[in-house]
XYZ file of C-alpha atoms in Angstrom:
595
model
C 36.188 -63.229 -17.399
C 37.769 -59.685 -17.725
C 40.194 -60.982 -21.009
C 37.224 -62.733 -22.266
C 34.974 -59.877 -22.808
C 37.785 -57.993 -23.348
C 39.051 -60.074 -26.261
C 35.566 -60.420 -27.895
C 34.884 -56.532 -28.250
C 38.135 -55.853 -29.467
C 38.019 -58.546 -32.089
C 34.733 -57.585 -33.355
C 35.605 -53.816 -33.396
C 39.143 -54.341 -35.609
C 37.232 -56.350 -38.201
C 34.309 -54.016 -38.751
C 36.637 -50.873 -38.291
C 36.307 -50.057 -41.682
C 34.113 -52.075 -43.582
C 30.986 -52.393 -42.661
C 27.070 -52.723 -43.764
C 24.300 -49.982 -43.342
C 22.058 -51.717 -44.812
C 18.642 -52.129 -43.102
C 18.835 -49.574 -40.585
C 16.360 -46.496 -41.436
C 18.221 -43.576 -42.278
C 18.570 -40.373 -40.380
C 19.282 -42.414 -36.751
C 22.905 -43.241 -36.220
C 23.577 -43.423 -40.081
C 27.015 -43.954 -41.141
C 26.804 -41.047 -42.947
C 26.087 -38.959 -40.496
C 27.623 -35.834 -40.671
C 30.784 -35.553 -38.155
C 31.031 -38.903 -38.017
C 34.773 -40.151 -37.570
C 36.224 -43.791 -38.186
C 35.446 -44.332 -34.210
C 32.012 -43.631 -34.429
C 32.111 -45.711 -38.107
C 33.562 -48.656 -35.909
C 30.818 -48.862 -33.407
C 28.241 -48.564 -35.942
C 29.732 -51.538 -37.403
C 30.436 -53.301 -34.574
C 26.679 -53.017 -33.415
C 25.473 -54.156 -36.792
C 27.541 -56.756 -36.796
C 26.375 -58.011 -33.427
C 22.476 -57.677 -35.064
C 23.178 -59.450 -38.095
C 24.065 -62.784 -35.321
C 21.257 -62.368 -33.536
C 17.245 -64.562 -33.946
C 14.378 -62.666 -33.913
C 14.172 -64.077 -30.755
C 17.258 -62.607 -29.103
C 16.219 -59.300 -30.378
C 12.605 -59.202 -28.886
C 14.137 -60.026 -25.496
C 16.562 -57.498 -26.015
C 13.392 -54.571 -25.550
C 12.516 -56.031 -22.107
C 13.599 -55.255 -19.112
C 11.515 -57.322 -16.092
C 11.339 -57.919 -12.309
C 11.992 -61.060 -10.871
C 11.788 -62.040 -7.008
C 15.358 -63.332 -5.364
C 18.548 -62.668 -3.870
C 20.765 -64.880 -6.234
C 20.540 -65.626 -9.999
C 18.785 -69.133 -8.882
C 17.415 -68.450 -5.674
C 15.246 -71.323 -4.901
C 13.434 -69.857 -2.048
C 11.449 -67.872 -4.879
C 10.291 -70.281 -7.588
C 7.136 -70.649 -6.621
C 6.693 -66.543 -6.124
C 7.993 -65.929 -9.131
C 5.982 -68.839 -11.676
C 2.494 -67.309 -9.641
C 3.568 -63.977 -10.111
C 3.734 -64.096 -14.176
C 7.088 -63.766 -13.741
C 7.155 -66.323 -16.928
C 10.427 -68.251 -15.457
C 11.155 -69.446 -11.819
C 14.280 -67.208 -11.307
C 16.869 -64.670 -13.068
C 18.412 -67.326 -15.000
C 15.881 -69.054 -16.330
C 14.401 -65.930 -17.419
C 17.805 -65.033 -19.352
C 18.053 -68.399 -21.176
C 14.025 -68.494 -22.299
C 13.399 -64.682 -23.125
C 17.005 -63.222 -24.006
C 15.933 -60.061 -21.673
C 17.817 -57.356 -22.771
C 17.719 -55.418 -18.071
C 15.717 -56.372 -14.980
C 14.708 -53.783 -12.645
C 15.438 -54.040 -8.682
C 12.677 -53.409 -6.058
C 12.554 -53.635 -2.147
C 9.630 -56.270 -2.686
C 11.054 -58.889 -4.818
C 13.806 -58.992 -2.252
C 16.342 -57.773 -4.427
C 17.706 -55.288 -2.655
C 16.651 -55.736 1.534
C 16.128 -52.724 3.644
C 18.596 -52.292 4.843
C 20.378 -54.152 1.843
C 23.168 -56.561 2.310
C 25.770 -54.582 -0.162
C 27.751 -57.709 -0.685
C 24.554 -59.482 -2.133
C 23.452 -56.651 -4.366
C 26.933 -56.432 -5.356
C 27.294 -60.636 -6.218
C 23.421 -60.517 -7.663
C 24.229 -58.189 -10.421
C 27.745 -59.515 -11.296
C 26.196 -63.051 -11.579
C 23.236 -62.219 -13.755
C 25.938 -60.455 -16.102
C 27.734 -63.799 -16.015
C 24.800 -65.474 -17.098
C 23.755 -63.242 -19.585
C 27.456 -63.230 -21.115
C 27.339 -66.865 -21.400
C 24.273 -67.330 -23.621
C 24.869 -68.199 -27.152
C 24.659 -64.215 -28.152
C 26.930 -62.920 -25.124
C 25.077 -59.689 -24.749
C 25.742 -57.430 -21.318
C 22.261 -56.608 -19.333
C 20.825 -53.175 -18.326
C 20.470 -53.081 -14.314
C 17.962 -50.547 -13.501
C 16.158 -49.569 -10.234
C 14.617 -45.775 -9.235
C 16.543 -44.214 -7.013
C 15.337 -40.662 -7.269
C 16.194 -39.619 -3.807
C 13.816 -38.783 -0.916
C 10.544 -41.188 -0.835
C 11.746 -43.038 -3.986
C 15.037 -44.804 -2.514
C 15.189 -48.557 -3.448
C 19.188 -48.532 -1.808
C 18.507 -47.007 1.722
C 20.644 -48.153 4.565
C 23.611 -48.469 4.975
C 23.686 -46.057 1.606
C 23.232 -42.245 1.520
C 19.574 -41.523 2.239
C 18.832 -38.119 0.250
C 16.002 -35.643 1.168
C 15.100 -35.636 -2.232
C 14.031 -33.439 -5.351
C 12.117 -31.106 -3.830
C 14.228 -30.492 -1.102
C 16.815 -29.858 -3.681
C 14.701 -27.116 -5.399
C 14.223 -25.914 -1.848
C 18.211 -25.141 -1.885
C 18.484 -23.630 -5.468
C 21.663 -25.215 -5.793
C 22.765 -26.734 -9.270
C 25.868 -28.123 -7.751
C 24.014 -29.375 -4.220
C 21.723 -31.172 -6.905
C 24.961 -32.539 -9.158
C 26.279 -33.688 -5.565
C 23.348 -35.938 -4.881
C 23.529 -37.544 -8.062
C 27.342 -38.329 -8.833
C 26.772 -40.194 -4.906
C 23.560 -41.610 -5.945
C 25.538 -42.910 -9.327
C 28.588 -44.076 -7.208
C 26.541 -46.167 -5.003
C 24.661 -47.970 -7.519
C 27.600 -48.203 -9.398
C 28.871 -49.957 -6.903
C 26.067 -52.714 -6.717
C 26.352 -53.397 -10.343
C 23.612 -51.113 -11.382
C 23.828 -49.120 -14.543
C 21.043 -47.502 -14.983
C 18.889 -45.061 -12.989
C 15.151 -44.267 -13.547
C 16.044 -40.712 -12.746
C 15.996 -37.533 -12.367
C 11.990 -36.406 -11.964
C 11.209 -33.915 -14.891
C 8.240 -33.243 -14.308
C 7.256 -30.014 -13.217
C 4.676 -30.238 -9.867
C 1.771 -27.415 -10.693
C -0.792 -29.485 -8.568
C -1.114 -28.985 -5.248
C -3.078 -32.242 -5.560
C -0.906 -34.125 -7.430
C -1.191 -37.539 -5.367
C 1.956 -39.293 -7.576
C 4.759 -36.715 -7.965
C 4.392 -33.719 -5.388
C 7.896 -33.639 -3.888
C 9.555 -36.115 -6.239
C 9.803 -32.911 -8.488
C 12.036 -30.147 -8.310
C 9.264 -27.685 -8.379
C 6.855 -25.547 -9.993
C 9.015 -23.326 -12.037
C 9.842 -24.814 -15.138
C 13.639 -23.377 -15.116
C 14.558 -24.270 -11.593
C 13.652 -27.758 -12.810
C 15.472 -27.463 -16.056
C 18.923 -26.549 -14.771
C 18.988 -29.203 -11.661
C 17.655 -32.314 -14.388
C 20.400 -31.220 -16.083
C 23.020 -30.749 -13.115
C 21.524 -34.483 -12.494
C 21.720 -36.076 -15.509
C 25.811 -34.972 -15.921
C 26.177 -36.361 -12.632
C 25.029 -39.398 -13.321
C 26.784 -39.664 -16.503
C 30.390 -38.735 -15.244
C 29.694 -41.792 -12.942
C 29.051 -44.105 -16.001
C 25.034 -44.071 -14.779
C 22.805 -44.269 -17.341
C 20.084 -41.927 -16.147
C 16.345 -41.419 -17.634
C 14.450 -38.115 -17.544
C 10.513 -38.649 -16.551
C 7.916 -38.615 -16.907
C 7.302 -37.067 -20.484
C 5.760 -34.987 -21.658
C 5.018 -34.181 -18.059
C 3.340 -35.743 -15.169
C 3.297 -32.712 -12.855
C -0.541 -31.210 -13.286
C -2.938 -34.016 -11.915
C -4.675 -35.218 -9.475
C -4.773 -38.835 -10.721
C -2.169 -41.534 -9.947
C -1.390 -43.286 -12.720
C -0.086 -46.291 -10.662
C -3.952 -46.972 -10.316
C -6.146 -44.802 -12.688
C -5.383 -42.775 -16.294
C -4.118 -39.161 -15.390
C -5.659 -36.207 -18.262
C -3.582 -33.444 -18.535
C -5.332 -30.323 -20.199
C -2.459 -27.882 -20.686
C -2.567 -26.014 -24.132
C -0.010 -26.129 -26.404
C 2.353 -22.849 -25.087
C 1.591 -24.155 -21.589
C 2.899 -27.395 -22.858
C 6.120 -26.185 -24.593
C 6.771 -22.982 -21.882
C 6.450 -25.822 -18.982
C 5.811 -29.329 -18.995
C 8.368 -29.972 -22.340
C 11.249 -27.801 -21.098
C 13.035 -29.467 -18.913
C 12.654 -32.430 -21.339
C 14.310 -30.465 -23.817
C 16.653 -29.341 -21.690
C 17.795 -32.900 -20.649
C 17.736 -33.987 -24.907
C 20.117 -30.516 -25.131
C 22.062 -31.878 -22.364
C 23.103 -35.761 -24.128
C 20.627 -37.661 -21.662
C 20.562 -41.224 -22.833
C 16.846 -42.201 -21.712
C 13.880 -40.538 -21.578
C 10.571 -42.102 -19.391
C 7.105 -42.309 -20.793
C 3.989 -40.972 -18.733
C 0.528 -43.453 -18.374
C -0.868 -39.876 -18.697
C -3.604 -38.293 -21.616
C -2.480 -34.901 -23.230
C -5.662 -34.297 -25.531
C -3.327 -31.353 -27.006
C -0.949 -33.676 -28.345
C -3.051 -36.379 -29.095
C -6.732 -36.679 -28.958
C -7.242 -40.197 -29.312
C -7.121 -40.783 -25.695
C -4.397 -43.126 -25.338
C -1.860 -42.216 -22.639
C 1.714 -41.038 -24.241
C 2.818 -44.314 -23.811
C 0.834 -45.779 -26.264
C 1.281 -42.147 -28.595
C 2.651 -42.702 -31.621
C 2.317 -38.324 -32.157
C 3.899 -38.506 -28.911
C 6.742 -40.198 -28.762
C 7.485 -40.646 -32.468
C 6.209 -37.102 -34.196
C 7.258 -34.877 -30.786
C 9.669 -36.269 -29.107
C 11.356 -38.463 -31.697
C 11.025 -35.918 -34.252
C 10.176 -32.840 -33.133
C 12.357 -32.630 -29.797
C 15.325 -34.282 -31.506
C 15.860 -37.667 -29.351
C 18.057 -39.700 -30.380
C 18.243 -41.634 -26.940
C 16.198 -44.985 -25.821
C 12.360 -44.228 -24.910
C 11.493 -46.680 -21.962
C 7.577 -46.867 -21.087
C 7.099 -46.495 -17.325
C 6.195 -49.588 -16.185
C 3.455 -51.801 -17.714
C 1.193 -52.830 -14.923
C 0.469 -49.763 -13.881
C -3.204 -48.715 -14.427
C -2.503 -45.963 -16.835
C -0.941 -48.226 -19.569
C -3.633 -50.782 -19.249
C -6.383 -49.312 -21.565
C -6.137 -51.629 -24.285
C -6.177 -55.800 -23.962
C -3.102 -56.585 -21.540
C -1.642 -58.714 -24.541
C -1.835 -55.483 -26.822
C 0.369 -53.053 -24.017
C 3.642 -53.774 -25.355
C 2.805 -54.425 -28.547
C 0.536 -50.827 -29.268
C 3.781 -49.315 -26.747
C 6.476 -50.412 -29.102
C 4.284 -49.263 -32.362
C 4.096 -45.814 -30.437
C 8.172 -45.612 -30.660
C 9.309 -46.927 -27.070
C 12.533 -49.027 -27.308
C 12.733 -50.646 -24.125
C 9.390 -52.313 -22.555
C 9.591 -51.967 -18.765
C 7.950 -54.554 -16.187
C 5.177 -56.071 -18.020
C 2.842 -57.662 -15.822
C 2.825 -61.068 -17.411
C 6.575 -61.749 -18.891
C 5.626 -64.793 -21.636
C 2.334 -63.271 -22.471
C 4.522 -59.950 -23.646
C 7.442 -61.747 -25.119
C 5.159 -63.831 -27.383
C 2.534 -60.359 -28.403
C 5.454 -58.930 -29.360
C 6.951 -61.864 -31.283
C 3.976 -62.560 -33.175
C 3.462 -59.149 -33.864
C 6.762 -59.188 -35.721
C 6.192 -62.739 -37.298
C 2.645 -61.819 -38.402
C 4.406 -58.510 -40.299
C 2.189 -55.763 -37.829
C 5.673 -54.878 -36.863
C 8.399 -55.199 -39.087
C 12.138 -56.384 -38.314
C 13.879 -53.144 -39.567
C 11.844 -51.416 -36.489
C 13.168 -53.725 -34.299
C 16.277 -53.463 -35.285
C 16.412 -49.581 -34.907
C 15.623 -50.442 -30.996
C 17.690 -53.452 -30.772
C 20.806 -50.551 -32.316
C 20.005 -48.017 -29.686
C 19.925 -50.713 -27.073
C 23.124 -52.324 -28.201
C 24.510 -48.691 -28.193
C 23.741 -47.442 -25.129
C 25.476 -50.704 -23.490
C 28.513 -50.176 -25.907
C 29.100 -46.754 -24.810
C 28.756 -47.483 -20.966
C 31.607 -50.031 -21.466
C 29.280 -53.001 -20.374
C 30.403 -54.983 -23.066
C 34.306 -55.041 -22.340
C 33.471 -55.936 -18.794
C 29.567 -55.715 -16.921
C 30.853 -56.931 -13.991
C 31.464 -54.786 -10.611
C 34.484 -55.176 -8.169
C 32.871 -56.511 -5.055
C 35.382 -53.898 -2.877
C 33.461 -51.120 -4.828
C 30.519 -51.527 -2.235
C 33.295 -49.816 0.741
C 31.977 -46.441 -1.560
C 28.641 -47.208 -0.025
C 27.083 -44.676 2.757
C 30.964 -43.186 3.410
C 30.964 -40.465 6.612
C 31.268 -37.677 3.330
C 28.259 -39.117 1.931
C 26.161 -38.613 4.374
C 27.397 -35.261 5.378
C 26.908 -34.620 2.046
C 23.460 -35.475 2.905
C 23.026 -33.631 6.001
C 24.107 -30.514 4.311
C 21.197 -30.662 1.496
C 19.039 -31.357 4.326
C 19.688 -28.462 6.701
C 19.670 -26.401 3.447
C 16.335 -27.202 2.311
C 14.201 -27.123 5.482
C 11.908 -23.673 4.718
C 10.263 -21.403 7.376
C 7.226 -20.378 6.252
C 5.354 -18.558 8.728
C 6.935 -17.979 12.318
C 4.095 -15.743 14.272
C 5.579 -14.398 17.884
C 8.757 -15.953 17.156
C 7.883 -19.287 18.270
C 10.890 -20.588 16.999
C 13.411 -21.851 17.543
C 11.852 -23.777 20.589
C 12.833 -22.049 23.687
C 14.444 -25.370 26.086
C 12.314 -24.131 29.336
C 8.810 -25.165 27.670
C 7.197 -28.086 27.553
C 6.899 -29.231 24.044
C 4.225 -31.812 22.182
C 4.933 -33.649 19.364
C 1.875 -35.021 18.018
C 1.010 -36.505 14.358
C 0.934 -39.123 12.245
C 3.537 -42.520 12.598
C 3.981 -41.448 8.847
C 5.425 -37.711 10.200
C 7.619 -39.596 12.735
C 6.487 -37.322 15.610
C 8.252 -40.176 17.740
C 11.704 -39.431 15.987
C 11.456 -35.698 15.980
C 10.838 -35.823 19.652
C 14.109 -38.432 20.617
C 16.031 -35.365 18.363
C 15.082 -32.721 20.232
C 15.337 -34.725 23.546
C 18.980 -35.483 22.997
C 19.375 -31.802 22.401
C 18.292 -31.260 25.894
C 14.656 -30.224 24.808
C 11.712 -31.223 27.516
C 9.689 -33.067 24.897
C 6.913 -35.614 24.641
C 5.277 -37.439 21.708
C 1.584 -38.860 21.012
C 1.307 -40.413 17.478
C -1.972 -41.292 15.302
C -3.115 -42.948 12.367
C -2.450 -41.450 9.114
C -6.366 -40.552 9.360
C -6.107 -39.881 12.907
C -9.359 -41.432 14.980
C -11.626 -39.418 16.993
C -10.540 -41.219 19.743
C -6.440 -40.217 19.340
C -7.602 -36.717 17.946
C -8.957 -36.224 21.667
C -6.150 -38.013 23.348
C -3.572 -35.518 21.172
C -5.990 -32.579 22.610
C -5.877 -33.960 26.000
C -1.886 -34.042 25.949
C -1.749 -30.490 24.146
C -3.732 -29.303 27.682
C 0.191 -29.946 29.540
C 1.983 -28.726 27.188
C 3.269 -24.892 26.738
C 3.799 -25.266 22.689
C 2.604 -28.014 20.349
C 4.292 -28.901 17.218
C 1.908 -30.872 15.351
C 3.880 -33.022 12.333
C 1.743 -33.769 9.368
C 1.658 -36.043 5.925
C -0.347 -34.898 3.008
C -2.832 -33.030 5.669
C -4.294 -31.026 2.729
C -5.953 -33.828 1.126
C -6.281 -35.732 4.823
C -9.485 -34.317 6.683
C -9.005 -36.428 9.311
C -5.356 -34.311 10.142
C -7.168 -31.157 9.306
C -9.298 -32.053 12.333
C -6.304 -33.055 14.902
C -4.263 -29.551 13.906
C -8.080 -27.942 14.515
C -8.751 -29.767 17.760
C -5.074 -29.104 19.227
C -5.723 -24.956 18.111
C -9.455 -25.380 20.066
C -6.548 -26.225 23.266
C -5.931 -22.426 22.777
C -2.163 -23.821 22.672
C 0.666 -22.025 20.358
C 0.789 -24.581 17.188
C 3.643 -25.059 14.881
C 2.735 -27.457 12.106
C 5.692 -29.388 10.214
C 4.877 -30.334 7.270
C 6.908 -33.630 6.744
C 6.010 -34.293 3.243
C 4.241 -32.055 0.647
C 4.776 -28.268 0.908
C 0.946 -27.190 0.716
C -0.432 -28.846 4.084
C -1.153 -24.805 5.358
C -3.922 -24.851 2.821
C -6.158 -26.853 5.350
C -4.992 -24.908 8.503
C -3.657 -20.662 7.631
C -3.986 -19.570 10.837
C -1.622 -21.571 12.625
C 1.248 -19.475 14.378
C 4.001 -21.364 12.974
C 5.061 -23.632 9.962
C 7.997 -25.545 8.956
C 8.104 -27.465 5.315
C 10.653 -30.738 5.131
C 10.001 -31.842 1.762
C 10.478 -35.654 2.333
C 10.092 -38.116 5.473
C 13.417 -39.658 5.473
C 15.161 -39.447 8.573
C 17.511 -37.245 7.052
C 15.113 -34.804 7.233
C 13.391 -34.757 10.130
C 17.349 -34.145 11.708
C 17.496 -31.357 9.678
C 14.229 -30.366 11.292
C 14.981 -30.749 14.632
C 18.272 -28.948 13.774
C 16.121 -26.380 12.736
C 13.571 -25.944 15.375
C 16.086 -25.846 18.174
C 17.907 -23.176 16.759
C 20.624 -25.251 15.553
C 20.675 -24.329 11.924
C 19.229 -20.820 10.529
C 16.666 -21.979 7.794
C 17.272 -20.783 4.467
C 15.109 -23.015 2.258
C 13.095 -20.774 -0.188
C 9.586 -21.986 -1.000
C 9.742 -24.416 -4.781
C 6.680 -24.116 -4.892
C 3.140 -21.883 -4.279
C 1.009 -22.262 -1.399
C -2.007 -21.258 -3.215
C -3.103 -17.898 -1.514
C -0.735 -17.783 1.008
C 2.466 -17.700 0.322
C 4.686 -16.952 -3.244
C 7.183 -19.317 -5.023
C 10.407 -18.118 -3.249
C 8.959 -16.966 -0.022
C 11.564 -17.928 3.291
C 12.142 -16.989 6.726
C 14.914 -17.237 8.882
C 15.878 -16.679 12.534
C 16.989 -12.772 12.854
């Protein structure tokens, strides 16, 4: 197989290495002309033209999709009938490969492509198939393997991989090279299971307390902190051959909408724009990133048609394309969400790709998008140079990631997975990022001659926290709720507070959660010393200032909430500094630590 591919690039690359057509291709985007361009660059232009000039229209729309599909295997049979009901437009991988010509799929925990934990071997020997079926079609053409894999609550890999606290945590440490450390593992490990590219790093810049879709999947609030760890991320990524994708642009971090299930607005002026949302964007075009991520999100600013920027032509095309410089693939987040669905579903791709996206990402109904966009082509709405200037940048990006001389992934590669340096690795971003923000009467650390509550949500893992601090010799006991806590287990958690000398009430989201406001409220009514650890977003002390103590995690992973018990028995000093601001309490950059 290795020889094969081998052979075939080489071939085409001597032939066209220096003669070669431009014609076709608009000029100004990898022209042959370009200035600094040497006979190697000259060769892969003409290799890559070459390739077009052998391919149907039909090979070239599939080339712009990259879809889901449910299995373990290329043929799976356990999944036809999931996948034919679920528009999946094919009853497995290869079937989809033969019929549509799909340029990537994406992985997911539900279609059963990857298993939590995942079965590395069957990643591994998933991928490495589908590349043998897509190398055997008429037009041999290598596929994009994406997943997200952003670290913290986005993880697709999770055990036995490296489980990462995540992006905010990372802000937390304001460490470039703690934040280049998590992705070159990240990119090893994937690499590893035959994926090549990353929906990552988060770009967006999380101004919103409320923000109910990114919160701690960004770096933070200040738009230079998230600037130079995108950046730290993205060469990470690339030295591990990862091809990673900056999102959500222009900026997904002021709102209070998900986009997953409604159409975000975003009403930042134009030097609010360009001083925050666009920098780190710009930062990661400065920096070589090969993909940028479109938001389901309305910037009236930049466009006041009210179409999200996935569907913005003066978006992608006029700033970004234009304006910003890109010269990289534009991949729309994906398609079903609610935010790209304003227009008729059949239009989505079709009114996406007219707005300057090159790749088309998980449309909801596979056939009903491969046919829009062929007829939209066929009819002349879109003409055949523009997909060509995709179908280039597509063919490209696979060229330079060396998928074409071999896509395939040594199945011994997966022994990289989840390695004891890993996951120290791990540990060390963790302990790093856990931030003291408020510490009244020295609380903490937990002294080990009080009896200790742990009460919460399942969500906060109140239940873990407590077997930590048990096996560190800690006289602990737990009492979990709801995520909205009843009445009925708010008064059982104040009942248990009654025998208890300190309570350390865990929470998820409480500042948007009335239901946790009133458990933290009835276990202060105990008259009971409370420390409050906030196990996901940063601003839960917004509901509940006057509690004596509060710890901030940044992410729910178990990772953490070690870290946190590291931290609360006195283990580890904190030295996390605040990402973010806790709206009239505390400052971006405010810590505490144990004197």
């Amino acid at each position: 197989m290795l020889k094969r591919h081998l052979f075939s690039f080489l071939s085409f690359l001597l032939v066209f290495s220096l003669c070669f057509p431009a014609a076709g291709f608009a000029k100004g985007w990898d022209d042959p002309t370009k200035p600094g361009w040497g006979n190697g660059e000259k060769a892969k232009h003409g290799w890559i033209v070459s390739k077009m000039k052998h391919m149907t229209l039909e090979e070239k729309i599939g080339q712009l999709f990259i879809i889901h599909m449910y299995g373990q295997t290329p043929t799976d049979p356990a999944y036809e009938d999931t996948n034919l009901n679920n528009n999946r437009g094919a009853k497995n991988f290869k079937e989809a490969i033969e019929r549509y010509h799909i340029g990537g799929v994406i992985y997911f925990n539900w279609t059963d492509n990857i298993g939590n934990p995942a079965d590395v071997e069957q990643v591994n020997a998933l991928s490495n198939g589908l590349q043998d079926v897509a190398m055997d079609q008429r037009m041999p053409i290598p596929l994009f393997i994406s997943t997200d894999q952003e670290g913290g609550i986005v993880q697709r890999l999770t055990s036995p991989g490296t489980v990462f606290p995540g992006n905010m945590a990372l802000g937390a440490t304001r460490s470039p090279e703690l934040a280049a450390d998590s992705a070159g593992i990240i990119g090893n490990e994937l690499g590893s299971l035959g994926i090549n590219m990353n929906f990552a790093p988060v770009a967006d810049v999380n101004v919103n307390p409320e923000n109910p879709v990114i919160g701690v999947r960004s770096f933070g609030e200040d738009a230079d902190l998230v600037s130079d760890l995108t950046v730290s991320q993205i060469e990470a990524y690339q030295d591990e051959k990862m091809i990673p994708s900056a999102k959500h642009f222009p900026g997904h971090g002021d709102t209070d909408v998900d986009s997953h299930y409604g159409l975000p607005i975003i009403n930042h002026d134009l030097e609010t724009l360009y001083n925050v949302d666009l920098k780190p964007f710009q930062a990661a075009i400065d920096a070589g990133v090969e993909a940028i991520m479109t938001a389901h999100i309305v910037v009236p600013a930049l466009d006041d048609s009210g179409l999200p920027a996935t569907l913005s032509k003066p978006i992608l095309t006029d700033l970004l394309r234009d304006e910003m410089g890109f010269e990289g693939l534009i991949v729309t987040d994906s398609l079903g969400m609610s935010g790209a669905n304003v227009v008729d579903p059949e239009r989505v791709p079709v009114e996406a790709f007219k707005a300057g996206n090159d790749i088309l990402l998980n449309p909801p109904d596979v056939e009903q998008a491969y046919n829009a966009m062929l007829e939209a082509v066929e009819t002349g709405e879109i003409s055949e140079e523009r997909v060509d200037e995709s179908v280039y940048r597509i063919l490209k990006a696979k060229m330079e990631k060396g998928l074409f001389g071999e896509p395939n992934t040594d199945p011994e590669a997966v022994d990289n997975i989840g390695t004891e340096e890993n996951l120290a690795k791990a540990d060390e971003i963790a302990d790093q990022s856990i931030t003291l923000v408020k510490n009244e009467d020295d609380l903490l650390p937990l002294q080990d001659d009080r009896d200790v509550l742990i009460t919460g949500p399942s969500a906060a893992k109140p239940g873990y926290l407590s077997e930590q601090l048990q096996a560190k010799g800690f006289n602990v006991s737990d009492y979990a709720t709801d995520t909205s806590p009843t009445p009925d287990q708010i008064d059982g958690a104040a009942a248990e507070a009654e025998n208890a000398d300190i309570v350390v009430t865990a929470t998820y989201t409480a500042n948007t959660n009335d239901a946790q406001q009133q458990l933290v409220e009835a276990i202060q009514d105990t008259g009971k010393p409370v420390v409050v650890t906030a196990i996901r977003n940063p601003y839960d002390l917004m509901a509940f200032p006057e509690v004596e103590g509060y710890v901030t995690t940044y992410g729910d992973r178990d990772v953490s909430v070690e870290a946190l018990a590291r931290v609360l028995s006195g283990e580890v000093n904190p030295e996390g500094r605040l990402p973010v601001t806790i709206p009239d309490l505390y400052e971006y950059g405010h810590y505490l630590g144990y004197e």
